[in-house]
Each structure stands twice: as structure tokens, then as C-alpha cells.
Amino acid sequence: MTDPQIKQYLDENNWSVDAQDCLMKVLNTSSQIISEKYNFKKGMMTIITPDNKFIFKWNLGKPEEE
């Protein structure tokens, strides 16, 4: 994903994303990402590219019971 595509994805999800969905659609497909940082206290993820910094809610969800 390009930076505009990342922004569009975040906009479509109101800047509050499902962690697994974001991992598959954004983190695994965006070669320009130079850093990701997760703030455990606030539940916020930061993605840094050469041109932008995206900060958004990272929803881990509930663990599934086996």
C-alpha cells in the first residue's frame, strides 16, 4: 500500500482497526514502512513512512477459546 492507500484504509475504519486485518492489508503490503511502534498503555499503533506518521487505535480483540 502507498501512503494515500494507508490513509484511505484508516479513514474507512475511522482510525480504529482490527489488528489482524491491518497486519494483513497494511503492514504486510507496504514496503515503505520504516517503523511500527505499539503503545501498550494506550492501545495505539504508530506507523512511520519516509513521508508520514500514522497513529491509530490498534484493536487486538478477545483471544479465542480453544
Short mmCIF file of C-alpha atoms in Angstrom, two decimals:
data_model
loop_
_atom_site.label_atom_id
_atom_site.label_comp_id
_atom_site.label_asym_id
_atom_site.label_seq_id
_atom_site.Cartn_x
_atom_site.Cartn_y
_atom_site.Cartn_z
CA MET A 1 0.00 0.00 0.00
CA THR A 2 1.08 3.54 -0.69
CA ASP A 3 0.73 6.29 1.92
CA PRO A 4 -2.54 7.56 0.35
CA GLN A 5 -3.90 3.99 0.39
CA ILE A 6 -2.93 3.60 4.06
CA LYS A 7 -4.73 6.85 4.87
CA GLN A 8 -7.79 5.69 2.92
CA TYR A 9 -7.80 2.36 4.82
CA LEU A 10 -7.56 4.21 8.14
CA ASP A 11 -10.29 6.68 7.12
CA GLU A 12 -12.59 3.80 6.11
CA ASN A 13 -12.05 2.24 9.55
CA ASN A 14 -12.37 5.53 11.49
CA TRP A 15 -8.72 5.25 12.54
CA SER A 16 -9.60 2.24 14.73
CA VAL A 17 -8.52 -1.02 13.10
CA ASP A 18 -8.64 -4.73 13.77
CA ALA A 19 -5.03 -5.75 14.39
CA GLN A 20 -5.11 -8.89 12.23
CA ASP A 21 -6.85 -7.13 9.33
CA CYS A 22 -4.38 -4.23 9.44
CA LEU A 23 -1.44 -6.61 9.64
CA MET A 24 -2.56 -8.44 6.50
CA LYS A 25 -3.74 -5.43 4.48
CA VAL A 26 -1.26 -2.73 5.52
CA LEU A 27 1.85 -3.94 7.31
CA ASN A 28 2.43 -6.93 5.02
CA THR A 29 1.85 -4.96 1.81
CA SER A 30 3.59 -1.62 2.46
CA SER A 31 7.30 -1.75 1.68
CA GLN A 32 7.81 1.94 2.51
CA ILE A 33 7.05 1.46 6.23
CA ILE A 34 10.28 2.07 8.10
CA SER A 35 8.99 1.65 11.66
CA GLU A 36 6.00 0.41 13.64
CA LYS A 37 5.53 1.14 17.33
CA TYR A 38 2.75 -0.12 19.60
CA ASN A 39 1.85 1.76 22.79
CA PHE A 40 0.53 -0.93 25.15
CA LYS A 41 -0.83 1.57 27.69
CA LYS A 42 -2.95 3.46 25.15
CA GLY A 43 -3.59 0.67 22.63
CA MET A 44 -2.29 2.88 19.83
CA MET A 45 -0.15 1.86 16.85
CA THR A 46 2.23 4.21 15.06
CA ILE A 47 3.40 3.51 11.52
CA ILE A 48 6.21 5.65 10.15
CA THR A 49 6.99 6.03 6.45
CA PRO A 50 9.53 8.39 4.89
CA ASP A 51 6.76 10.96 4.30
CA ASN A 52 4.14 10.35 7.02
CA LYS A 53 3.42 9.25 10.56
CA PHE A 54 0.10 7.42 11.09
CA ILE A 55 -1.20 6.98 14.65
CA PHE A 56 -4.36 4.94 15.15
CA LYS A 57 -6.26 2.64 17.54
CA TRP A 58 -4.99 -0.95 17.31
CA ASN A 59 -7.78 -3.33 18.37
CA LEU A 60 -6.39 -6.66 19.47
CA GLY A 61 -9.78 -8.23 20.11
CA LYS A 62 -10.52 -11.04 22.50
CA PRO A 63 -8.47 -14.24 22.34
CA GLU A 64 -10.48 -17.17 21.01
CA GLU A 65 -11.12 -20.03 23.40
CA GLU A 66 -9.92 -23.44 22.30
#
